[in-house]
Amino acid sequence: MAELKFDTRKIRAGYEPSDNNQAVSPPIYQTASYDFRDTQHAQNLFTYKEAGYLYTRVGNPTVTYFAERVKALDGAKNVVAVGSGMAAISYTLLNLAAKGGTILASPYVYGGTIDAFDRLFPELGVNIKITDAVLDPEKLEAELTDDVKAVYVESISNPNAYLLDIDAISEVAHKHGVPVVVDNTLATPYLYRPFEHGADIVVYSATKSLTGHGNIIAGLILDNGDMSLYTKERYPQFFEPIVMLGGKSPADIFPDNYFIFRATLVYLNLLGAALSPQDAYLGIIGLETLSERVAKQTKNAEKLVKYLENSPAVEWVRHPSAENYKFKALAEKHLPNGGGGVLSFGIKGTAEQEAEFLNNIKLFHYHVNLGDARSLIVDSPNTTHSELNDEEFVLADIPKNLIRISAGLEDAEDLIADLEQAFKAAGLL
Ligand SMILES: *Cc1c(COP(=O)(O)O)cnc(C)c1O
């Protein structure tokens, strides 16, 4: 069969009914462990001579179906699903900087990621350098010193909708033997597929638009199967023998998949943030409507942008569809399906009026999630990004009056009416 197109893959990839008593909807394998047939089978599984399931912390069929489906959507070669987006990010960066070193990171990233950069990684001996050089590949090149283990960016950033040129970033990073890790959570593979732009590793919070119903916490790590960047000099961790593997190294066992294999064997196995089969099942159901949801969210966001741009209560609006969007040319080239459901705006009023506005919102949910079927609103500087220090706020270009919206699937007219009445209640109109 010819390679299936995106929307067919999101319904069909990674699961065959004939493997499961012809069940159309993937079964939830609600089991902690799996019987060995005999002692030889046990030994084969433990030494990776045979593929199979051992224990749900490191593998479960329902979790595999979910992971394989996202892999097919992104055009990845290898994948592992984990218990949250933060686990995906932490495991990925620890796997690359297992022996220490520096991660060059974009300032335009999720608040929890910045928090991990400030508090978790230094404690584990990993140096994080947050740099706006990701906006300028020439400047970035000067920072790619021998101790750099990865460049870390978000494709479309949270909450500012910064859009980075991943083709250009990958080109300079690869020249210096460094892989590029992309958090593609906001974009989802429907809007943007980082591997087609040179990325080596993609991470997701599948909690967000990817699964889209605000009912699970989940994450994924994917790679492009190109192991040629991982030299023995810079990444010895992949080439060191492990007792449990009979003295073999991750690279010996899976020459085309040792990045994800080591992430599973060391971090998923030993730090243990496993995805539950129930949640993986909900993720699979969510994926079935990925394109339809993100397309409608994008349309709703565009209508909200138009309304906000014309409102006297608003100082500025940021979204790829906004009049004065900073990355217009890049968006036209890289986001043919639109800019997604997340937008932000600056409220034109005092902190008290901003609070009054939020306290009068009736339809939008006031909380920290995004990508939900429901529309969400939040004052990011005081909540999702409250971990940032003053310097990081400036570097990340997050003004204190920023309000983030994640457009849902409602009728845009109802959403606009809700904003209008809340602006009025706050005395802004
Ligand atoms: C939410 C989010 C994360 C963290 O994901 P969790 O599933 O909440 O752990 C990481 N990156 C981005 C861009 C996010 O929005």
CSV table of N, CA and C in Angstrom, one decimal, residues 1-134:
chain,number,residue,atom,x,y,z
A,1,MET,N,0.9,-1.2,0.0
A,1,MET,CA,0.0,0.0,0.0
A,1,MET,C,0.9,1.2,0.0
A,2,ALA,N,0.5,2.3,-0.8
A,2,ALA,CA,1.2,3.5,-0.8
A,2,ALA,C,1.2,4.1,0.6
A,3,GLU,N,2.2,5.0,0.9
A,3,GLU,CA,2.2,5.6,2.3
A,3,GLU,C,0.9,6.4,2.5
A,4,LEU,N,0.3,6.1,3.7
A,4,LEU,CA,-0.9,6.7,4.0
A,4,LEU,C,-0.7,8.2,4.3
A,5,LYS,N,-1.7,9.0,4.0
A,5,LYS,CA,-1.7,10.4,4.3
A,5,LYS,C,-2.0,10.7,5.8
A,6,PHE,N,-1.7,11.9,6.2
A,6,PHE,CA,-1.7,12.3,7.6
A,6,PHE,C,-3.0,11.9,8.3
A,7,ASP,N,-4.2,12.3,7.7
A,7,ASP,CA,-5.4,12.1,8.4
A,7,ASP,C,-5.8,10.6,8.5
A,8,THR,N,-5.3,9.8,7.5
A,8,THR,CA,-5.6,8.4,7.6
A,8,THR,C,-4.7,7.8,8.7
A,9,ARG,N,-3.4,8.3,8.7
A,9,ARG,CA,-2.5,7.8,9.7
A,9,ARG,C,-3.0,8.0,11.1
A,10,LYS,N,-3.6,9.2,11.4
A,10,LYS,CA,-4.0,9.5,12.7
A,10,LYS,C,-5.1,8.6,13.2
A,11,ILE,N,-5.8,7.9,12.3
A,11,ILE,CA,-6.9,7.0,12.7
A,11,ILE,C,-6.3,5.5,12.7
A,12,ARG,N,-5.3,5.3,11.8
A,12,ARG,CA,-5.0,3.9,11.6
A,12,ARG,C,-3.6,3.4,12.0
A,13,ALA,N,-2.6,4.4,12.0
A,13,ALA,CA,-1.2,4.0,12.2
A,13,ALA,C,-1.0,3.3,13.5
A,14,GLY,N,-0.1,2.3,13.5
A,14,GLY,CA,0.5,1.8,14.7
A,14,GLY,C,-0.4,0.7,15.4
A,15,TYR,N,-1.6,0.4,14.8
A,15,TYR,CA,-2.5,-0.6,15.5
A,15,TYR,C,-3.2,-1.4,14.4
A,16,GLU,N,-3.1,-2.7,14.6
A,16,GLU,CA,-3.8,-3.6,13.7
A,16,GLU,C,-4.9,-4.4,14.4
A,17,PRO,N,-6.2,-4.3,14.1
A,17,PRO,CA,-7.2,-5.1,14.7
A,17,PRO,C,-6.9,-6.6,14.8
A,18,SER,N,-6.3,-7.1,13.7
A,18,SER,CA,-6.0,-8.5,13.6
A,18,SER,C,-5.0,-9.0,14.7
A,19,ASP,N,-4.3,-8.1,15.3
A,19,ASP,CA,-3.4,-8.5,16.4
A,19,ASP,C,-4.2,-8.6,17.7
A,20,ASN,N,-5.4,-8.1,17.7
A,20,ASN,CA,-6.2,-8.1,19.0
A,20,ASN,C,-7.6,-8.5,18.8
A,21,ASN,N,-7.8,-9.8,18.4
A,21,ASN,CA,-9.2,-10.4,18.2
A,21,ASN,C,-10.1,-9.5,17.4
A,22,GLN,N,-9.5,-8.8,16.4
A,22,GLN,CA,-10.3,-7.9,15.5
A,22,GLN,C,-10.9,-6.7,16.2
A,23,ALA,N,-10.5,-6.4,17.4
A,23,ALA,CA,-11.0,-5.2,18.1
A,23,ALA,C,-10.7,-3.9,17.3
A,24,VAL,N,-11.7,-3.2,17.0
A,24,VAL,CA,-11.5,-1.9,16.2
A,24,VAL,C,-10.8,-0.9,17.1
A,25,SER,N,-11.3,-0.7,18.3
A,25,SER,CA,-10.7,0.3,19.2
A,25,SER,C,-9.6,-0.4,20.0
A,26,PRO,N,-8.4,0.1,20.1
A,26,PRO,CA,-7.3,-0.6,20.8
A,26,PRO,C,-7.7,-0.9,22.2
A,27,PRO,N,-7.4,-2.2,22.6
A,27,PRO,CA,-7.7,-2.6,24.0
A,27,PRO,C,-6.8,-1.9,25.0
A,28,ILE,N,-7.3,-1.7,26.2
A,28,ILE,CA,-6.5,-1.1,27.3
A,28,ILE,C,-5.9,-2.3,28.0
A,29,TYR,N,-4.6,-2.5,27.9
A,29,TYR,CA,-3.9,-3.6,28.5
A,29,TYR,C,-3.6,-3.2,30.0
A,30,GLN,N,-4.6,-3.5,30.8
A,30,GLN,CA,-4.6,-3.0,32.2
A,30,GLN,C,-3.8,-4.1,33.0
A,31,THR,N,-2.5,-4.1,32.8
A,31,THR,CA,-1.7,-5.1,33.5
A,31,THR,C,-0.4,-4.5,33.9
A,32,ALA,N,0.1,-4.9,35.1
A,32,ALA,CA,1.4,-4.4,35.5
A,32,ALA,C,2.5,-5.2,34.9
A,33,SER,N,2.3,-6.5,34.7
A,33,SER,CA,3.4,-7.3,34.3
A,33,SER,C,3.0,-8.3,33.3
A,34,TYR,N,3.9,-9.1,32.7
A,34,TYR,CA,3.7,-10.1,31.7
A,34,TYR,C,4.4,-11.4,32.0
A,35,ASP,N,3.7,-12.5,31.9
A,35,ASP,CA,4.3,-13.8,32.2
A,35,ASP,C,5.4,-14.1,31.2
A,36,PHE,N,6.5,-14.7,31.7
A,36,PHE,CA,7.5,-15.3,30.9
A,36,PHE,C,7.0,-16.7,30.5
A,37,ARG,N,7.2,-17.1,29.2
A,37,ARG,CA,6.8,-18.4,28.8
A,37,ARG,C,7.7,-19.5,29.5
A,38,ASP,N,9.0,-19.2,29.6
A,38,ASP,CA,9.9,-20.1,30.3
A,38,ASP,C,11.2,-19.3,30.6
A,39,THR,N,12.2,-20.0,31.2
A,39,THR,CA,13.4,-19.2,31.6
A,39,THR,C,14.1,-18.6,30.4
A,40,GLN,N,14.1,-19.4,29.3
A,40,GLN,CA,14.8,-18.9,28.1
A,40,GLN,C,14.2,-17.6,27.6
A,41,HIS,N,12.8,-17.5,27.6
A,41,HIS,CA,12.1,-16.3,27.2
A,41,HIS,C,12.5,-15.2,28.1
A,42,ALA,N,12.5,-15.4,29.4
A,42,ALA,CA,12.9,-14.4,30.4
A,42,ALA,C,14.3,-13.8,30.1
A,43,GLN,N,15.2,-14.7,29.8
A,43,GLN,CA,16.6,-14.3,29.5
A,43,GLN,C,16.6,-13.5,28.2
A,44,ASN,N,15.9,-14.0,27.2
A,44,ASN,CA,15.9,-13.3,25.9
A,44,ASN,C,15.3,-11.9,26.1
A,45,LEU,N,14.3,-11.7,26.9
A,45,LEU,CA,13.7,-10.4,27.1
A,45,LEU,C,14.7,-9.5,27.8
A,46,PHE,N,15.3,-10.0,28.8
A,46,PHE,CA,16.2,-9.1,29.6
A,46,PHE,C,17.5,-8.7,28.9
A,47,THR,N,17.9,-9.5,27.9
A,47,THR,CA,19.1,-9.2,27.1
A,47,THR,C,18.7,-8.6,25.8
A,48,TYR,N,17.5,-8.3,25.5
A,48,TYR,CA,17.0,-7.7,24.3
A,48,TYR,C,17.3,-8.6,23.0
A,49,LYS,N,17.4,-9.9,23.2
A,49,LYS,CA,17.5,-10.8,22.1
A,49,LYS,C,16.2,-11.0,21.4
A,50,GLU,N,15.1,-10.7,22.2
A,50,GLU,CA,13.8,-10.9,21.7
A,50,GLU,C,12.9,-9.7,22.1
A,51,ALA,N,12.1,-9.1,21.2
A,51,ALA,CA,11.2,-8.0,21.6
A,51,ALA,C,10.0,-8.5,22.4
A,52,GLY,N,9.6,-7.8,23.4
A,52,GLY,CA,8.4,-8.2,24.1
A,52,GLY,C,8.2,-7.3,25.3
A,53,TYR,N,7.1,-7.6,26.1
A,53,TYR,CA,6.8,-6.8,27.2
A,53,TYR,C,7.2,-7.6,28.5
A,54,LEU,N,7.7,-6.8,29.5
A,54,LEU,CA,8.2,-7.3,30.7
A,54,LEU,C,7.4,-6.8,31.9
A,55,TYR,N,7.2,-5.4,31.9
A,55,TYR,CA,6.7,-4.7,33.0
A,55,TYR,C,6.2,-3.4,32.5
A,56,THR,N,5.1,-2.9,32.9
A,56,THR,CA,4.4,-1.7,32.3
A,56,THR,C,5.2,-0.4,32.6
A,57,ARG,N,6.1,-0.4,33.6
A,57,ARG,CA,6.8,0.9,33.7
A,57,ARG,C,7.7,1.1,32.5
A,58,VAL,N,8.2,0.1,31.8
A,58,VAL,CA,9.0,0.3,30.7
A,58,VAL,C,8.4,-0.2,29.3
A,59,GLY,N,7.1,-0.6,29.4
A,59,GLY,CA,6.5,-1.0,28.1
A,59,GLY,C,5.1,-1.6,28.3
A,60,ASN,N,4.2,-1.2,27.5
A,60,ASN,CA,2.8,-1.7,27.6
A,60,ASN,C,2.2,-1.6,26.2
A,61,PRO,N,1.5,-2.6,25.7
A,61,PRO,CA,1.0,-2.5,24.3
A,61,PRO,C,0.1,-1.3,24.0
A,62,THR,N,-0.8,-0.9,24.9
A,62,THR,CA,-1.6,0.3,24.7
A,62,THR,C,-0.8,1.5,24.5
A,63,VAL,N,0.2,1.6,25.4
A,63,VAL,CA,1.2,2.7,25.4
A,63,VAL,C,1.9,2.7,24.0
A,64,THR,N,2.3,1.5,23.6
A,64,THR,CA,3.0,1.4,22.3
A,64,THR,C,2.1,1.9,21.1
A,65,TYR,N,0.8,1.5,21.2
A,65,TYR,CA,-0.1,1.9,20.1
A,65,TYR,C,-0.1,3.5,20.0
A,66,PHE,N,-0.2,4.1,21.1
A,66,PHE,CA,-0.3,5.5,21.2
A,66,PHE,C,1.0,6.1,20.6
A,67,ALA,N,2.2,5.6,21.1
A,67,ALA,CA,3.5,6.2,20.7
A,67,ALA,C,3.7,6.0,19.2
A,68,GLU,N,3.3,4.8,18.7
A,68,GLU,CA,3.6,4.5,17.3
A,68,GLU,C,2.7,5.4,16.4
A,69,ARG,N,1.5,5.7,16.9
A,69,ARG,CA,0.7,6.6,16.1
A,69,ARG,C,1.3,8.0,16.0
A,70,VAL,N,1.8,8.5,17.1
A,70,VAL,CA,2.4,9.8,17.0
A,70,VAL,C,3.7,9.8,16.1
A,71,LYS,N,4.4,8.7,16.3
A,71,LYS,CA,5.6,8.5,15.4
A,71,LYS,C,5.3,8.6,14.0
A,72,ALA,N,4.2,7.9,13.6
A,72,ALA,CA,3.8,8.0,12.2
A,72,ALA,C,3.3,9.4,11.7
A,73,LEU,N,2.7,10.1,12.6
A,73,LEU,CA,2.3,11.5,12.3
A,73,LEU,C,3.5,12.4,12.1
A,74,ASP,N,4.5,12.2,12.9
A,74,ASP,CA,5.7,13.1,12.9
A,74,ASP,C,6.7,12.6,11.9
A,75,GLY,N,6.6,11.4,11.3
A,75,GLY,CA,7.6,10.9,10.4
A,75,GLY,C,8.9,10.6,11.2
A,76,ALA,N,8.8,10.2,12.5
A,76,ALA,CA,9.9,9.8,13.3
A,76,ALA,C,10.3,8.4,13.0
A,77,LYS,N,11.5,8.0,13.5
A,77,LYS,CA,12.0,6.6,13.4
A,77,LYS,C,11.8,5.8,14.7
A,78,ASN,N,12.0,6.5,15.8
A,78,ASN,CA,12.0,5.9,17.1
A,78,ASN,C,11.2,6.7,18.1
A,79,VAL,N,10.6,6.0,19.1
A,79,VAL,CA,9.7,6.8,20.0
A,79,VAL,C,9.6,6.1,21.3
A,80,VAL,N,9.4,6.9,22.4
A,80,VAL,CA,8.9,6.3,23.7
A,80,VAL,C,7.9,7.3,24.3
A,81,ALA,N,6.9,6.7,24.8
A,81,ALA,CA,5.9,7.6,25.5
A,81,ALA,C,6.2,7.5,27.0
A,82,VAL,N,6.0,8.7,27.7
A,82,VAL,CA,6.3,8.8,29.1
A,82,VAL,C,5.2,9.5,29.8
A,83,GLY,N,5.3,9.6,31.1
A,83,GLY,CA,4.1,10.0,31.9
A,83,GLY,C,3.8,11.5,31.9
A,84,SER,N,4.6,12.4,31.3
A,84,SER,CA,4.3,13.8,31.2
A,84,SER,C,5.3,14.5,30.2
A,85,GLY,N,4.9,15.7,29.8
A,85,GLY,CA,5.8,16.5,29.0
A,85,GLY,C,7.1,16.8,29.7
A,86,MET,N,7.0,17.1,31.0
A,86,MET,CA,8.2,17.4,31.7
A,86,MET,C,9.2,16.2,31.8
A,87,ALA,N,8.6,15.0,31.9
A,87,ALA,CA,9.4,13.8,31.9
A,87,ALA,C,10.1,13.6,30.6
A,88,ALA,N,9.4,13.9,29.5
A,88,ALA,CA,10.0,13.8,28.1
A,88,ALA,C,11.2,14.8,28.0
A,89,ILE,N,11.0,16.0,28.5
A,89,ILE,CA,12.0,17.0,28.3
A,89,ILE,C,13.2,16.7,29.2
A,90,SER,N,13.0,16.3,30.5
A,90,SER,CA,14.1,16.0,31.4
A,90,SER,C,14.8,14.8,31.0
A,91,TYR,N,14.1,13.7,30.6
A,91,TYR,CA,14.8,12.5,30.2
A,91,TYR,C,15.7,12.7,29.0
A,92,THR,N,15.1,13.5,28.0
A,92,THR,CA,15.9,13.8,26.8
A,92,THR,C,17.2,14.5,27.1
A,93,LEU,N,17.1,15.6,27.9
A,93,LEU,CA,18.3,16.4,28.1
A,93,LEU,C,19.2,15.7,29.0
A,94,LEU,N,18.7,14.9,30.0
A,94,LEU,CA,19.7,14.1,30.8
A,94,LEU,C,20.4,13.1,30.0
A,95,ASN,N,19.7,12.5,29.0
A,95,ASN,CA,20.3,11.4,28.2
A,95,ASN,C,21.4,12.0,27.3
A,96,LEU,N,21.2,13.3,26.9
A,96,LEU,CA,22.2,13.9,26.1
A,96,LEU,C,23.4,14.4,26.9
A,97,ALA,N,23.1,14.9,28.1
A,97,ALA,CA,24.1,15.5,29.0
A,97,ALA,C,24.4,14.6,30.2
A,98,ALA,N,24.4,13.2,30.0
A,98,ALA,CA,24.6,12.3,31.0
A,98,ALA,C,26.0,12.5,31.7
A,99,LYS,N,26.9,13.0,31.0
A,99,LYS,CA,28.3,13.2,31.6
A,99,LYS,C,28.5,14.7,31.9
A,100,GLY,N,27.4,15.4,32.0
A,100,GLY,CA,27.6,16.9,32.2
A,100,GLY,C,27.7,17.6,30.8
A,101,GLY,N,28.1,18.9,30.9
A,101,GLY,CA,28.1,19.6,29.7
A,101,GLY,C,27.1,20.7,29.7
A,102,THR,N,26.9,21.3,28.5
A,102,THR,CA,26.0,22.5,28.4
A,102,THR,C,24.9,22.3,27.4
A,103,ILE,N,23.7,22.7,27.8
A,103,ILE,CA,22.6,22.7,26.9
A,103,ILE,C,22.4,24.2,26.5
A,104,LEU,N,22.4,24.5,25.2
A,104,LEU,CA,22.0,25.8,24.7
A,104,LEU,C,20.5,25.9,24.6
A,105,ALA,N,19.9,26.8,25.3
A,105,ALA,CA,18.4,26.7,25.3
A,105,ALA,C,17.8,28.1,24.9
A,106,SER,N,16.7,28.0,24.2
A,106,SER,CA,15.9,29.1,23.8
A,106,SER,C,15.3,29.7,25.1
A,107,PRO,N,15.2,31.1,25.2
A,107,PRO,CA,14.4,31.7,26.3
A,107,PRO,C,12.9,31.6,26.1
A,108,TYR,N,12.5,31.2,24.8
A,108,TYR,CA,11.1,31.3,24.5
A,108,TYR,C,10.5,29.9,24.7
A,109,VAL,N,10.4,29.5,26.0
A,109,VAL,CA,9.9,28.2,26.3
A,109,VAL,C,8.9,28.2,27.5
A,110,TYR,N,8.3,27.1,27.7
A,110,TYR,CA,7.4,26.8,28.8
A,110,TYR,C,8.0,27.2,30.2
A,111,GLY,N,7.2,27.7,31.1
A,111,GLY,CA,7.6,28.1,32.4
A,111,GLY,C,8.3,26.9,33.2
A,112,GLY,N,7.7,25.8,33.1
A,112,GLY,CA,8.2,24.6,33.8
A,112,GLY,C,9.5,24.2,33.3
A,113,THR,N,9.8,24.4,32.0
A,113,THR,CA,11.1,24.1,31.4
A,113,THR,C,12.1,25.0,32.0
A,114,ILE,N,11.8,26.3,32.0
A,114,ILE,CA,12.7,27.3,32.6
A,114,ILE,C,13.0,27.0,34.1
A,115,ASP,N,12.0,26.5,34.8
A,115,ASP,CA,12.1,26.2,36.2
A,115,ASP,C,13.1,25.0,36.3
A,116,ALA,N,13.0,24.0,35.4
A,116,ALA,CA,13.9,22.9,35.4
A,116,ALA,C,15.3,23.3,35.1
A,117,PHE,N,15.4,24.3,34.2
A,117,PHE,CA,16.7,24.8,33.8
A,117,PHE,C,17.4,25.5,35.0
A,118,ASP,N,16.6,26.3,35.7
A,118,ASP,CA,17.1,27.0,36.9
A,118,ASP,C,17.5,26.2,38.1
A,119,ARG,N,16.6,25.2,38.3
A,119,ARG,CA,16.7,24.5,39.6
A,119,ARG,C,17.1,23.0,39.5
A,120,LEU,N,16.7,22.3,38.5
A,120,LEU,CA,16.9,20.9,38.4
A,120,LEU,C,18.3,20.5,37.8
A,121,PHE,N,18.5,21.0,36.6
A,121,PHE,CA,19.7,20.6,35.8
A,121,PHE,C,21.0,21.0,36.5
A,122,PRO,N,21.1,22.2,37.0
A,122,PRO,CA,22.4,22.6,37.7
A,122,PRO,C,22.7,21.6,38.8
A,123,GLU,N,21.6,21.2,39.5
A,123,GLU,CA,21.8,20.3,40.7
A,123,GLU,C,22.3,18.9,40.2
A,124,LEU,N,22.1,18.6,38.9
A,124,LEU,CA,22.5,17.3,38.4
A,124,LEU,C,23.8,17.4,37.6
A,125,GLY,N,24.4,18.6,37.7
A,125,GLY,CA,25.7,18.8,37.0
A,125,GLY,C,25.6,19.2,35.5
A,126,VAL,N,24.4,19.6,35.1
A,126,VAL,CA,24.2,20.0,33.7
A,126,VAL,C,24.1,21.5,33.7
A,127,ASN,N,24.9,22.2,32.8
A,127,ASN,CA,24.9,23.6,32.7
A,127,ASN,C,23.9,24.0,31.6
A,128,ILE,N,23.0,25.0,31.9
A,128,ILE,CA,22.1,25.4,30.9
A,128,ILE,C,22.4,26.8,30.6
A,129,LYS,N,22.6,27.1,29.3
A,129,LYS,CA,22.8,28.5,28.9
A,129,LYS,C,21.6,28.9,28.1
A,130,ILE,N,20.8,29.8,28.6
A,130,ILE,CA,19.6,30.3,28.0
A,130,ILE,C,20.1,31.5,27.1
A,131,THR,N,19.8,31.4,25.8
A,131,THR,CA,20.4,32.4,24.9
A,131,THR,C,19.4,32.8,23.8
A,132,ASP,N,19.3,34.1,23.5
A,132,ASP,CA,18.5,34.6,22.4
A,132,ASP,C,19.2,34.4,21.1
A,133,ALA,N,20.4,33.8,21.1
A,133,ALA,CA,21.1,33.5,19.8
A,133,ALA,C,20.3,32.6,19.0
A,134,VAL,N,19.3,31.9,19.5
A,134,VAL,CA,18.5,31.0,18.7
A,134,VAL,C,17.7,31.8,17.6
